[in-house]
Coordinates of C-alpha atoms in Angstrom, one line a residue:
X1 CA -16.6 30.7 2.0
X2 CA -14.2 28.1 3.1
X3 CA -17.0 26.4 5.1
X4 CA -19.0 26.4 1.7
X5 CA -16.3 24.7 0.3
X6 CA -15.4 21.8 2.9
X7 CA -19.3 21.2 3.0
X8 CA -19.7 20.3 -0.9
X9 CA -16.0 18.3 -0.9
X10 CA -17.6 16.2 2.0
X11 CA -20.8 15.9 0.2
X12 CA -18.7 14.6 -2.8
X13 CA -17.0 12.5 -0.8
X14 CA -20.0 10.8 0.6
X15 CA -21.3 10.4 -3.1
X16 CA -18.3 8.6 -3.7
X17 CA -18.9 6.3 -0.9
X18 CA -16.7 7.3 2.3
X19 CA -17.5 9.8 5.2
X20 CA -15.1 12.4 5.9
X21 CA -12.4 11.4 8.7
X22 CA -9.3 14.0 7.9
X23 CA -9.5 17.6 8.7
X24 CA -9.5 19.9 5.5
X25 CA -6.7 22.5 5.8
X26 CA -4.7 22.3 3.1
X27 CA -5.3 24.3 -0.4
X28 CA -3.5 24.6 -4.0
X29 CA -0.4 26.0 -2.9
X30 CA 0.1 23.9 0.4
X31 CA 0.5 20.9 -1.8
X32 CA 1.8 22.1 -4.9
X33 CA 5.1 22.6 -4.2
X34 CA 5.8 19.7 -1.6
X35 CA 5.4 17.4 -4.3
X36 CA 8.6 18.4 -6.4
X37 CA 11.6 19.3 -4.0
X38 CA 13.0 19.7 -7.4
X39 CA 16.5 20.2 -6.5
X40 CA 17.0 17.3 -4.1
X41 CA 15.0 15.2 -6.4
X42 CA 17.8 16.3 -9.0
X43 CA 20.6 15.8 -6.3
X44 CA 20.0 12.3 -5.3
X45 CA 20.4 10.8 -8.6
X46 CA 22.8 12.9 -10.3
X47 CA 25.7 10.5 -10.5
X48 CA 23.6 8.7 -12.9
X49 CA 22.8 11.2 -15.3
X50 CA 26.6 11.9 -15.4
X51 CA 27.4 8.5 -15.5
X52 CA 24.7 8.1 -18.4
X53 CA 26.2 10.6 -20.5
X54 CA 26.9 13.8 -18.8
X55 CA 25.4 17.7 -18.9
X56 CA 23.3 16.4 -22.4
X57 CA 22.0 13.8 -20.6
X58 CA 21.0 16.1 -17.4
X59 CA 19.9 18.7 -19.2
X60 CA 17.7 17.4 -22.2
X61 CA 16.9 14.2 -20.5
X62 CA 15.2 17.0 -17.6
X63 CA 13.1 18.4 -20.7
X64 CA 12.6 14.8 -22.1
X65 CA 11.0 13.5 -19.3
X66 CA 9.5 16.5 -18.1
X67 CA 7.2 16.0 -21.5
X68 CA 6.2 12.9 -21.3
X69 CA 5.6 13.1 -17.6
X70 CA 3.1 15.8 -18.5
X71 CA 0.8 13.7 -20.2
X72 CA 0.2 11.0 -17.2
X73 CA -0.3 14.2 -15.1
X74 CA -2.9 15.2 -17.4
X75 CA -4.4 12.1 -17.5
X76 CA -4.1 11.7 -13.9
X77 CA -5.6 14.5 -13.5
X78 CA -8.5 14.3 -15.8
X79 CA -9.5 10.7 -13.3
X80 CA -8.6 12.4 -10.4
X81 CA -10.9 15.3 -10.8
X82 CA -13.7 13.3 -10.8
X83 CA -12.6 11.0 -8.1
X84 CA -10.8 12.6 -5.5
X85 CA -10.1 10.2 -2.8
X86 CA -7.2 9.1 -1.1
X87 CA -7.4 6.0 -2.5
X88 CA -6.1 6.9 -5.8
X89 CA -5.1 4.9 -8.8
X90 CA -6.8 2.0 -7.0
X91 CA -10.1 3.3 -6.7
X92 CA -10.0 4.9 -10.3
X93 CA -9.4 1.3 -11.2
X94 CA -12.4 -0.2 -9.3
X95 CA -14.8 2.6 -10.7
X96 CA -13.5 2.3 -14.2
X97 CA -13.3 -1.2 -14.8
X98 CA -15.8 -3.8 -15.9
X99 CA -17.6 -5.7 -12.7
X100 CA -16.1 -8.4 -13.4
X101 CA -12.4 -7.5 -13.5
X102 CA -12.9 -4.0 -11.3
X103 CA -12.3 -5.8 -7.4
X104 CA -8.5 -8.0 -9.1
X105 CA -7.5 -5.2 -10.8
X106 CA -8.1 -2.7 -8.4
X107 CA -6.6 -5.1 -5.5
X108 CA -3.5 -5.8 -7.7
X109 CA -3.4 -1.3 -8.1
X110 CA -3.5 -1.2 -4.6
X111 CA -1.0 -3.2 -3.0
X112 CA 1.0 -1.5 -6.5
X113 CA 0.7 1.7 -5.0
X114 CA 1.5 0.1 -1.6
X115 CA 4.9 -0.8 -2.6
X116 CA 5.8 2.0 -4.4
X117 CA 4.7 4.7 -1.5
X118 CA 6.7 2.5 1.2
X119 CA 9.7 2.0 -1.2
X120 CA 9.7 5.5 -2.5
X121 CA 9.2 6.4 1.3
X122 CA 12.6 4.8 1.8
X123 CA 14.6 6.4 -1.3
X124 CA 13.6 9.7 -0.1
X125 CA 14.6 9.2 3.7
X126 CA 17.9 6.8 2.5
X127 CA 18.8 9.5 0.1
X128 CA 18.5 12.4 2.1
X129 CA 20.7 10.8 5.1
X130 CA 23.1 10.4 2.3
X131 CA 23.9 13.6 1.5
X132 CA 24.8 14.1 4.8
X133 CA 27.3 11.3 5.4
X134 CA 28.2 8.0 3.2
X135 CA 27.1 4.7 5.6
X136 CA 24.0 6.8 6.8
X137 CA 22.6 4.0 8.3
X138 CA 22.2 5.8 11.7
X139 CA 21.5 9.2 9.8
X140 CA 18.9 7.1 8.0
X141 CA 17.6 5.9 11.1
X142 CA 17.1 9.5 12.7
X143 CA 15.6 10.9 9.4
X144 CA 13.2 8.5 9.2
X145 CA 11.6 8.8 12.9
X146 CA 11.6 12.6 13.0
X147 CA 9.6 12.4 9.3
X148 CA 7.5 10.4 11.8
X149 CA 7.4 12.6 14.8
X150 CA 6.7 15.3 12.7
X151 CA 4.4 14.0 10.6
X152 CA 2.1 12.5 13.8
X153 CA 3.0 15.5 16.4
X154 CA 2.8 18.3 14.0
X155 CA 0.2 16.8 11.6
X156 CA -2.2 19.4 12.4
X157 CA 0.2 22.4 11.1
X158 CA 1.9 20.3 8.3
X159 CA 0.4 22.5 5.6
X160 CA 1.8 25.6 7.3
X161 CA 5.0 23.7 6.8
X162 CA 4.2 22.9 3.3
X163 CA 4.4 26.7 2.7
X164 CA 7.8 27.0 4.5
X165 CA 9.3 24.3 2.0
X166 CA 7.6 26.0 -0.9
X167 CA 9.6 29.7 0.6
X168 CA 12.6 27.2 1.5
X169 CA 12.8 25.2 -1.9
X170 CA 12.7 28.6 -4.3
X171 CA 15.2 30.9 -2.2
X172 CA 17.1 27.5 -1.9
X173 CA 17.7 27.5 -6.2
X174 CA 18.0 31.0 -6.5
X175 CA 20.6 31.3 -3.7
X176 CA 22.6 28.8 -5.8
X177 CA 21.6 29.7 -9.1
X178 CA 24.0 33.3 -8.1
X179 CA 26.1 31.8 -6.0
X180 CA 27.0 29.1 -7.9
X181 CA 27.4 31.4 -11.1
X182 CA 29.3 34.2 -9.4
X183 CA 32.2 31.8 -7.5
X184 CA 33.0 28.9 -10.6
X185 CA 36.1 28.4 -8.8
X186 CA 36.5 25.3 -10.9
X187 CA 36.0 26.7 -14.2
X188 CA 33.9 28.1 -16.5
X189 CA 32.6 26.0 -19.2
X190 CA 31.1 27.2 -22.5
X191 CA 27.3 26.5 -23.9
X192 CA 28.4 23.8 -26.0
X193 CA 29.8 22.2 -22.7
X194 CA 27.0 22.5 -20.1
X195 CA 24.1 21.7 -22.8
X196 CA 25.8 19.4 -25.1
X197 CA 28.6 17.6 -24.0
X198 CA 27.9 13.8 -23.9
X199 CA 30.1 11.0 -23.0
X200 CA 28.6 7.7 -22.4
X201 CA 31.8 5.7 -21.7
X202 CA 31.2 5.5 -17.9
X203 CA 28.4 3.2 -18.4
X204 CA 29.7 1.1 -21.2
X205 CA 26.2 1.4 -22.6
X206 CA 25.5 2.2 -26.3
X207 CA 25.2 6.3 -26.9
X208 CA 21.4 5.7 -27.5
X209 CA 20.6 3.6 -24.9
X210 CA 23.1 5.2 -22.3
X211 CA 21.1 8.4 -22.4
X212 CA 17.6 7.3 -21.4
X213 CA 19.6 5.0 -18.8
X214 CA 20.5 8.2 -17.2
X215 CA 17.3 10.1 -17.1
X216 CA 15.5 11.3 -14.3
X217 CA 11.9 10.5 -13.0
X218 CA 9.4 12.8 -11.3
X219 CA 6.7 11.5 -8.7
X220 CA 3.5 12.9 -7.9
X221 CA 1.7 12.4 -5.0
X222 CA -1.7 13.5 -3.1
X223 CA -3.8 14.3 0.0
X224 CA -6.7 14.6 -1.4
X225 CA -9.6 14.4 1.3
X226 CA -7.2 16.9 3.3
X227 CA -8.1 19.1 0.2
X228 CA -10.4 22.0 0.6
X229 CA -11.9 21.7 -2.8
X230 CA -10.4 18.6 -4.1
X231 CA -12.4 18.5 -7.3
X232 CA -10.1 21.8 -8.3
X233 CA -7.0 21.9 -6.5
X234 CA -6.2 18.2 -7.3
X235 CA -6.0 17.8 -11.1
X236 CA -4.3 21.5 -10.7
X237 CA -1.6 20.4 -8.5
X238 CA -0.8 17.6 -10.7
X239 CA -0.8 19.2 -13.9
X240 CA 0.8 22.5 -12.7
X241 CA 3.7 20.6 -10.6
X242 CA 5.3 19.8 -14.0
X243 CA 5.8 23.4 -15.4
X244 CA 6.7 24.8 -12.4
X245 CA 9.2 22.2 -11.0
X246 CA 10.6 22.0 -15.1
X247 CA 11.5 25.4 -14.4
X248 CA 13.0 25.0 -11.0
X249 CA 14.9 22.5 -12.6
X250 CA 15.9 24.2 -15.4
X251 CA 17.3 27.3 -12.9
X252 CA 18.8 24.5 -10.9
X253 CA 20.9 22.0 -13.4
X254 CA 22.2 25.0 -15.8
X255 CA 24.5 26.8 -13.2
X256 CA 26.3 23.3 -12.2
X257 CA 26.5 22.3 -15.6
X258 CA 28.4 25.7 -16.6
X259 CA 30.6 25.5 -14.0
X260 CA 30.9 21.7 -13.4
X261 CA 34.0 20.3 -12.2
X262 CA 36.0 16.9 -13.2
X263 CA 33.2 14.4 -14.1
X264 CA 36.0 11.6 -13.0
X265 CA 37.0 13.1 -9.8
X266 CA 32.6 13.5 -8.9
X267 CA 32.2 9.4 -10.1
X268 CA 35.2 8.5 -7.9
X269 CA 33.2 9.9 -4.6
X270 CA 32.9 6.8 -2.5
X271 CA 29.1 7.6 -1.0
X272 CA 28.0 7.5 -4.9
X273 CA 26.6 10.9 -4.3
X274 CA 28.9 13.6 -5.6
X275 CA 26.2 16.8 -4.8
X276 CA 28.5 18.0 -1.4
X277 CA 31.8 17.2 -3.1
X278 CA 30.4 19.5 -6.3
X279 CA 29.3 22.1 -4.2
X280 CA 33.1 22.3 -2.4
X281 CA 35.1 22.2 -5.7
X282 CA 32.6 24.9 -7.3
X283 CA 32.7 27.6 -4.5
X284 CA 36.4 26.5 -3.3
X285 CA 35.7 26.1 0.3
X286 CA 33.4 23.5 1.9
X287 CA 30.1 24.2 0.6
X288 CA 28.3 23.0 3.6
X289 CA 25.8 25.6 3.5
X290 CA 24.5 24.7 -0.5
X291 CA 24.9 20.9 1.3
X292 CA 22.1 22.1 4.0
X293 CA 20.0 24.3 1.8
X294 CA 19.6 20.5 -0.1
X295 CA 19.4 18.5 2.7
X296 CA 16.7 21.2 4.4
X297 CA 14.5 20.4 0.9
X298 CA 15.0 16.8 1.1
X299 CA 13.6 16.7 4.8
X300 CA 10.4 18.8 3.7
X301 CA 10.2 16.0 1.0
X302 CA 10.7 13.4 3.3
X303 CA 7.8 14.8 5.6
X304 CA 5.4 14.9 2.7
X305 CA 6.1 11.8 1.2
X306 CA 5.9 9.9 4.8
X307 CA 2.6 11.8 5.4
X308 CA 1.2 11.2 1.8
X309 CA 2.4 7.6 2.0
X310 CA 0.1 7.4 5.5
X311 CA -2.5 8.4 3.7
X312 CA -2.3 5.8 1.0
X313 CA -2.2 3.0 3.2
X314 CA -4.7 4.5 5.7
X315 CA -7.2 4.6 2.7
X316 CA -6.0 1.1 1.5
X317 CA -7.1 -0.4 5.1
X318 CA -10.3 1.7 5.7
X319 CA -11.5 -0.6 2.3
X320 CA -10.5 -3.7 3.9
X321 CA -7.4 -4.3 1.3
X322 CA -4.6 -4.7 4.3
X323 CA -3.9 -7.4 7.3
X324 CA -5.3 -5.6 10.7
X325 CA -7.4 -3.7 8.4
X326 CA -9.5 -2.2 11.0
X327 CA -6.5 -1.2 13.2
X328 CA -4.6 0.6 10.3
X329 CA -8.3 2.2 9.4
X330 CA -8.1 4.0 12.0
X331 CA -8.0 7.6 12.5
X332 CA -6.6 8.5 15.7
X333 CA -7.7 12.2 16.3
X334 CA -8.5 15.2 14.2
X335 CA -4.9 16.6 15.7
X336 CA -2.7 13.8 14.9
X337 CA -4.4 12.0 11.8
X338 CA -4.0 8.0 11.0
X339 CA -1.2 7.9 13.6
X340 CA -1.7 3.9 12.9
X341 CA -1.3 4.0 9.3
X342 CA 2.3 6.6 9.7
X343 CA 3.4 4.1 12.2
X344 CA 3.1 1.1 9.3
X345 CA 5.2 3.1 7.0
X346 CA 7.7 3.7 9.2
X347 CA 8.5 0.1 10.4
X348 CA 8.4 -1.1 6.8
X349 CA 11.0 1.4 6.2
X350 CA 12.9 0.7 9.1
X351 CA 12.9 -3.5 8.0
X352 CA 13.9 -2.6 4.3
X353 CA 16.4 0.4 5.4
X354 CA 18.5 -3.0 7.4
X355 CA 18.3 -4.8 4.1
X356 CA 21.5 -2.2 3.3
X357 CA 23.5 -3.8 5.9
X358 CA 23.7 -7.0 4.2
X359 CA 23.5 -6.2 0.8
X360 CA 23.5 -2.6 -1.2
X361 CA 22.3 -4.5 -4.2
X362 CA 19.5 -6.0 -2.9
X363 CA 18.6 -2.2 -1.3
X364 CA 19.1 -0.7 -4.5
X365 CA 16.1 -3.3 -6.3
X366 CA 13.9 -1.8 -3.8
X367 CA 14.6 2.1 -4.2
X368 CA 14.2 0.9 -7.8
X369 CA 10.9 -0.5 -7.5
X370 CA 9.4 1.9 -6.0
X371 CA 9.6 4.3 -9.2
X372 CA 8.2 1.1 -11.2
X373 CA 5.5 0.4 -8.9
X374 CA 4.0 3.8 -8.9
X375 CA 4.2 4.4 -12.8
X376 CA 2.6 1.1 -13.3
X377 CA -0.1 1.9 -10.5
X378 CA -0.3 5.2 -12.2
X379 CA -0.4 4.2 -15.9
X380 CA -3.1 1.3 -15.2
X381 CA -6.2 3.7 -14.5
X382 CA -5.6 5.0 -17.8
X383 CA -5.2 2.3 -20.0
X384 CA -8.4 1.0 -18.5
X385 CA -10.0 4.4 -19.8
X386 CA -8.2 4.3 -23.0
X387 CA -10.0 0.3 -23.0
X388 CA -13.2 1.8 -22.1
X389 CA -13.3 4.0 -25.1
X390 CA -13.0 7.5 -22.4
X391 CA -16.6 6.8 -21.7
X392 CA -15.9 7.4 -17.7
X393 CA -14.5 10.4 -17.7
X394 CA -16.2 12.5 -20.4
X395 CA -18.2 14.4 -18.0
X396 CA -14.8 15.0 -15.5
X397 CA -14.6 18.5 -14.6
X398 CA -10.9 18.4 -15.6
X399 CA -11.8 17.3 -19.2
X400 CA -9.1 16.1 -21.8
X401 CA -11.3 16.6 -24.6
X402 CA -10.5 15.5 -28.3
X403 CA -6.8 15.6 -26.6
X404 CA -7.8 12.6 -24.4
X405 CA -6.9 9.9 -25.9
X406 CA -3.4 11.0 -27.5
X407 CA -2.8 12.1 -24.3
X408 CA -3.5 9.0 -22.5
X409 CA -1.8 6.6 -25.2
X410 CA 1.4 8.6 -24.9
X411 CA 1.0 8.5 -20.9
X412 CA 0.7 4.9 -21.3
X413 CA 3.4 4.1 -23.9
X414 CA 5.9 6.6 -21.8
X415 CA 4.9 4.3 -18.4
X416 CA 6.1 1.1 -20.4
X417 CA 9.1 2.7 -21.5
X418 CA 10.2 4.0 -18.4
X419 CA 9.5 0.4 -16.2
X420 CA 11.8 -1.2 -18.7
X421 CA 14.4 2.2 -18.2
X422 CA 14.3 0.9 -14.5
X423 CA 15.3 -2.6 -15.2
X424 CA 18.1 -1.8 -16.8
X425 CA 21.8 -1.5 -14.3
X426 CA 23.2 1.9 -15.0
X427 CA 26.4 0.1 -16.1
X428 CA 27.7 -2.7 -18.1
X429 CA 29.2 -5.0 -17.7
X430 CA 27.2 -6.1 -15.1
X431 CA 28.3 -7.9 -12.1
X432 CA 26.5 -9.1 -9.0
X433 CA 26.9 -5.7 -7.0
X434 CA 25.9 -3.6 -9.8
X435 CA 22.9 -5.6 -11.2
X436 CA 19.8 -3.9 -11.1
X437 CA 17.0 -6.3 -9.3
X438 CA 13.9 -3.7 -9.7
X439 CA 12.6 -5.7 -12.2
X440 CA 12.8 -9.3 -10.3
X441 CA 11.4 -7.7 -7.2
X442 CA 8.5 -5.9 -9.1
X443 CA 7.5 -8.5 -10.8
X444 CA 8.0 -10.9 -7.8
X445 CA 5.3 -8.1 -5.1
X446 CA 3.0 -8.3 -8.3
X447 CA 2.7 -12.1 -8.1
X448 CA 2.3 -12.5 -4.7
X449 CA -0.5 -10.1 -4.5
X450 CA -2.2 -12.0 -7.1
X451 CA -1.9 -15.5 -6.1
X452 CA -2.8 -13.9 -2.4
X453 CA -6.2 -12.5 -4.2
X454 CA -6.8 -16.1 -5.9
X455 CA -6.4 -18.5 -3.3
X456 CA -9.7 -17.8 -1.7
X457 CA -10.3 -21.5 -0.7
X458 CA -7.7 -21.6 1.9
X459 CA -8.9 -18.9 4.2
X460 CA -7.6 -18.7 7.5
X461 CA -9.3 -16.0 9.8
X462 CA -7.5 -14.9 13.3
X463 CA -8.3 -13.1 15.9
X464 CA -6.1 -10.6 17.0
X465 CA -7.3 -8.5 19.7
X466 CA -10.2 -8.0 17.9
X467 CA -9.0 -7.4 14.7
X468 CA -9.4 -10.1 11.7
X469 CA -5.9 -11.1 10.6
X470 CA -6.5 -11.2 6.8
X471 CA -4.8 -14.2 5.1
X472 CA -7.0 -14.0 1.9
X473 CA -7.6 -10.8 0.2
X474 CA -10.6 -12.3 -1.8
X475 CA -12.2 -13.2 1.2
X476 CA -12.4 -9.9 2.6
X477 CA -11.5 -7.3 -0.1
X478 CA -14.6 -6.5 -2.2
X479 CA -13.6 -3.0 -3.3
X480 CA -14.3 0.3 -2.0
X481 CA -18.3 1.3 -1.9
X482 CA -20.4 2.0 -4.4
X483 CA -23.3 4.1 -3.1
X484 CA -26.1 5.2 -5.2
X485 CA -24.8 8.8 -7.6
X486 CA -28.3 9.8 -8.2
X487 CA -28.9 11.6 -4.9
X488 CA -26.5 13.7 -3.4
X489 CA -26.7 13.6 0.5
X490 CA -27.5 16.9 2.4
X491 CA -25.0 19.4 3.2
X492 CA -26.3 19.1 6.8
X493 CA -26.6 15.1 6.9
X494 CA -22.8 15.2 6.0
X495 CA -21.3 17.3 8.1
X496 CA -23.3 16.2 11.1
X497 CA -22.3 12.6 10.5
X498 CA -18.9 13.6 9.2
X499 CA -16.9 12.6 12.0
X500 CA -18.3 9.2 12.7
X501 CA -15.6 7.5 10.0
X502 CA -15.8 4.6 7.8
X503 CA -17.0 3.9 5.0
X504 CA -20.7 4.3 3.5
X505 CA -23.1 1.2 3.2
X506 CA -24.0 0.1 -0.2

């Protein structure tokens, strides 16, 4: 049966213009849960939310966001469905686009999507060497290259470790949902407290304003030609993520809140991450094991983002879109997976990981961007759709129906909202240190890719052991293939050709 399955994903991927080059292990559950790591996604920015406001702000900004979040997963998945590749947003923008503007828009998508899978790549490693130790810059350094060794080494049982950090991540929120509960040794606080008690004055912000400034943002990522039936799982992943890691969430936030301690004494933590220092006052003894149970969920989300993030940029290069395209294309064995691509990832994190040592602030714009750069990358797909009148994705197997297009404007609208959320500093007044640069650097890696795509006249091609060096993305980037949808390829033609890589000819 399994066979069955792989055989008609690999016949859909030809159809949509690539051979298959990954090994299909993984399944629903392998990916569905390695794409929340709720509570360390919770953890990392939680001085925020308390900074923004407080428990109201944690609490109802969690079911806030967790709304509006679910529409772009809907209307991810509705695209995705019908074009699952690992290409993503930028190959939903090339096949749902005019001719004319499909190859800029989808080039601008992609090197979006770039940005935002290396940057969030570095939150997620940054962050989690932070709840270890403040200065974590050789914690940081040590999380990032065993991501890597795992992620290359163990690449052909990483889905069996997806279902360990599923096991880890839900015995992890129970264990502190009683523990937590039972000890209180700070206090007890009432309902009234831990669901509505809101005090902006940390962030000098208006009440309004301060309480979207401290709300949290969920990412969703995907493997999807490592997907057994991709067509399915995919859209269900997406969609189901945000129930299920609302709830987690939910089980997570309420026993802090109830039993929080000093909101001034967590702020005053000189790391700016107050989670290990919580977890001490609450149980009234070092709570290094509620510390590890975090830091164990981070790693699995550090794993899965680094390998997700591979994936990205492997798919990126196999359609030309990168420098040393061919080189970064390539997939280095069926054990060990685009051991190129992983190896990209991790120096870029490496060279923006030093940008710390010299200035937190400029560090800071990047962890930012990385949020921004994804929703935009994720929003633009479906405000081309929305453009398009839906026509594209009537016939998607995960259809939106008559819902579509309140779904998608919402989606869209809630994208806008949020990039201009991550532009904001998280308090005023501002000063040099705590001035939030997202915006500058987004915009700033959104102009160079397109002046990079226009200047096609000044080409320079180089020879680098055999690879083209690619100075002009016009020159070489023409969009991922477009073979002909009105056959479908033989089961048999695809898998015996299936592991000669590349990409179909047109």
């Amino acid at each position: 049966m399994a066979n069955d399955v792989d055989a008609t994903a690999v016949a859909d991927l030809h159809k949509l213009g690539y051979q298959q080059e990954m090994t299909r292990r993984r399944g629903l559950f392998h990916i569905l849960f390695t794409i929340m790591a709720v509570p360390y996604g919770l953890s990392a920015p939680f001085a925020t939310g308390l900074i923004g406001g407080g428990p109201a702000v944690l609490i109802w900004g969690w079911v806030f966001v967790s709304a509006f979040i679910f529409t772009l997963a809907l209307s991810m998945a509705e695209i995705s469905a019908k074009y699952p590749t690992s290409g993503g947003a930028y190959y939903w923008c090339f096949r749902l686009a005019s001719p004319r503007s499909r190859v800029p828009l989808s080039w601008i998508n992609g090197w979006l999507t770039m940005v935002g899978v290396w940057t969030i790549c570095l939150s997620v490693t940054f962050g989690t060497a932070q709840i270890i130790v403040a200065g974590a810059d050789l914690i940081f350094l040590g999380v990032t290259l065993i991501c890597t060794a795992l992620g290359i080494f163990l690449n052909d049982i990483l889905h069996y470790i997806d279902i360990v950090c599923a096991c880890w991540t839900i015995l992890g929120v129970l264990v502190m949902l009683v523990c937590l509960s039972a000890k209180a040794a700070a206090g007890r606080h009432s309902a009234a407290f831990a669901l509505g008690h809101f005090d902006p004055s940390a962030s000098g912000w208006t009440p309004g304003w301060s309480f979207f400034i401290g709300l949290l943002p969920i990412s969703v990522a995907s493997m999807a030609e490592e997907l057994h039936n991709p067509t399915v799982d995919l859209p269900r992943a997406m969609v189901w993520s945000i129930p299920l890691g609302f709830l987690q969430g939910v089980f997570f936030l309420l026993p802090i809140l109830f039993t929080l301690p000093d909101i001034t004494t967590l702020l005053s933590v000189a790391s700016g991450q107050p989670i290990g220092v919580m977890f001490t006052l609450i149980m009234g003894s070092k709570g290094g094991g509620f510390g590890m149970l975090v830091f164990g969920i981070a790693m699995f989300c550090a794993v899965s983002i680094s390998s997700a993030a591979s994936r990205a940029t492997w798919a990126f290069a196999r359609d030309k879109a990168i420098p040393l395209h061919a080189f970064f294309a390539r997939v280095s064995s069926e054990k060990h997976g685009p051991v190129n691509a992983f190896l990209l990832v991790t120096v870029v994190q490496l060279l923006l990981g030093l940008i710390y040592l010299g200035s937190s602030a400029a560090f800071n714009a990047f962890v930012g961007v990385a949020v921004m750069c994804l929703q935009a990358s994720y929003s633009m797909p479906v405000l081309i759709s929305l453009v398009n009148g839906r026509d594209n994705v009537k016939d998607s197997p995960y259809s939106l129906g008559r819902w579509g297009w309140a779904i998608n404007s919402i989606a869209v609208l809630w994208t806008m909202f949020e990039m201009v959320l991550f532009s904001m500093p998280a308090v005023v007044p501002v000063t040099r240190v705590s001035m939030n640069y997202a915006s500058v650097v987004f915009v700033g890696f959104a102009t160079i890719s397109a002046v990079w795509y226009m200047i096609s006249r000044f080409v320079l091609r180089v020879r680098v052991t055999a690879y083209h060096l690619c100075l002009d993305g016009r020159f070489y980037y023409t969009g991922p293939p477009i073979p002909s949808e009105s056959t479908q390829p033989s089961t048999e033609s695809v898998v015996a050709n299936e592991k000669k890589g590349g990409t179909l000819e047109d």
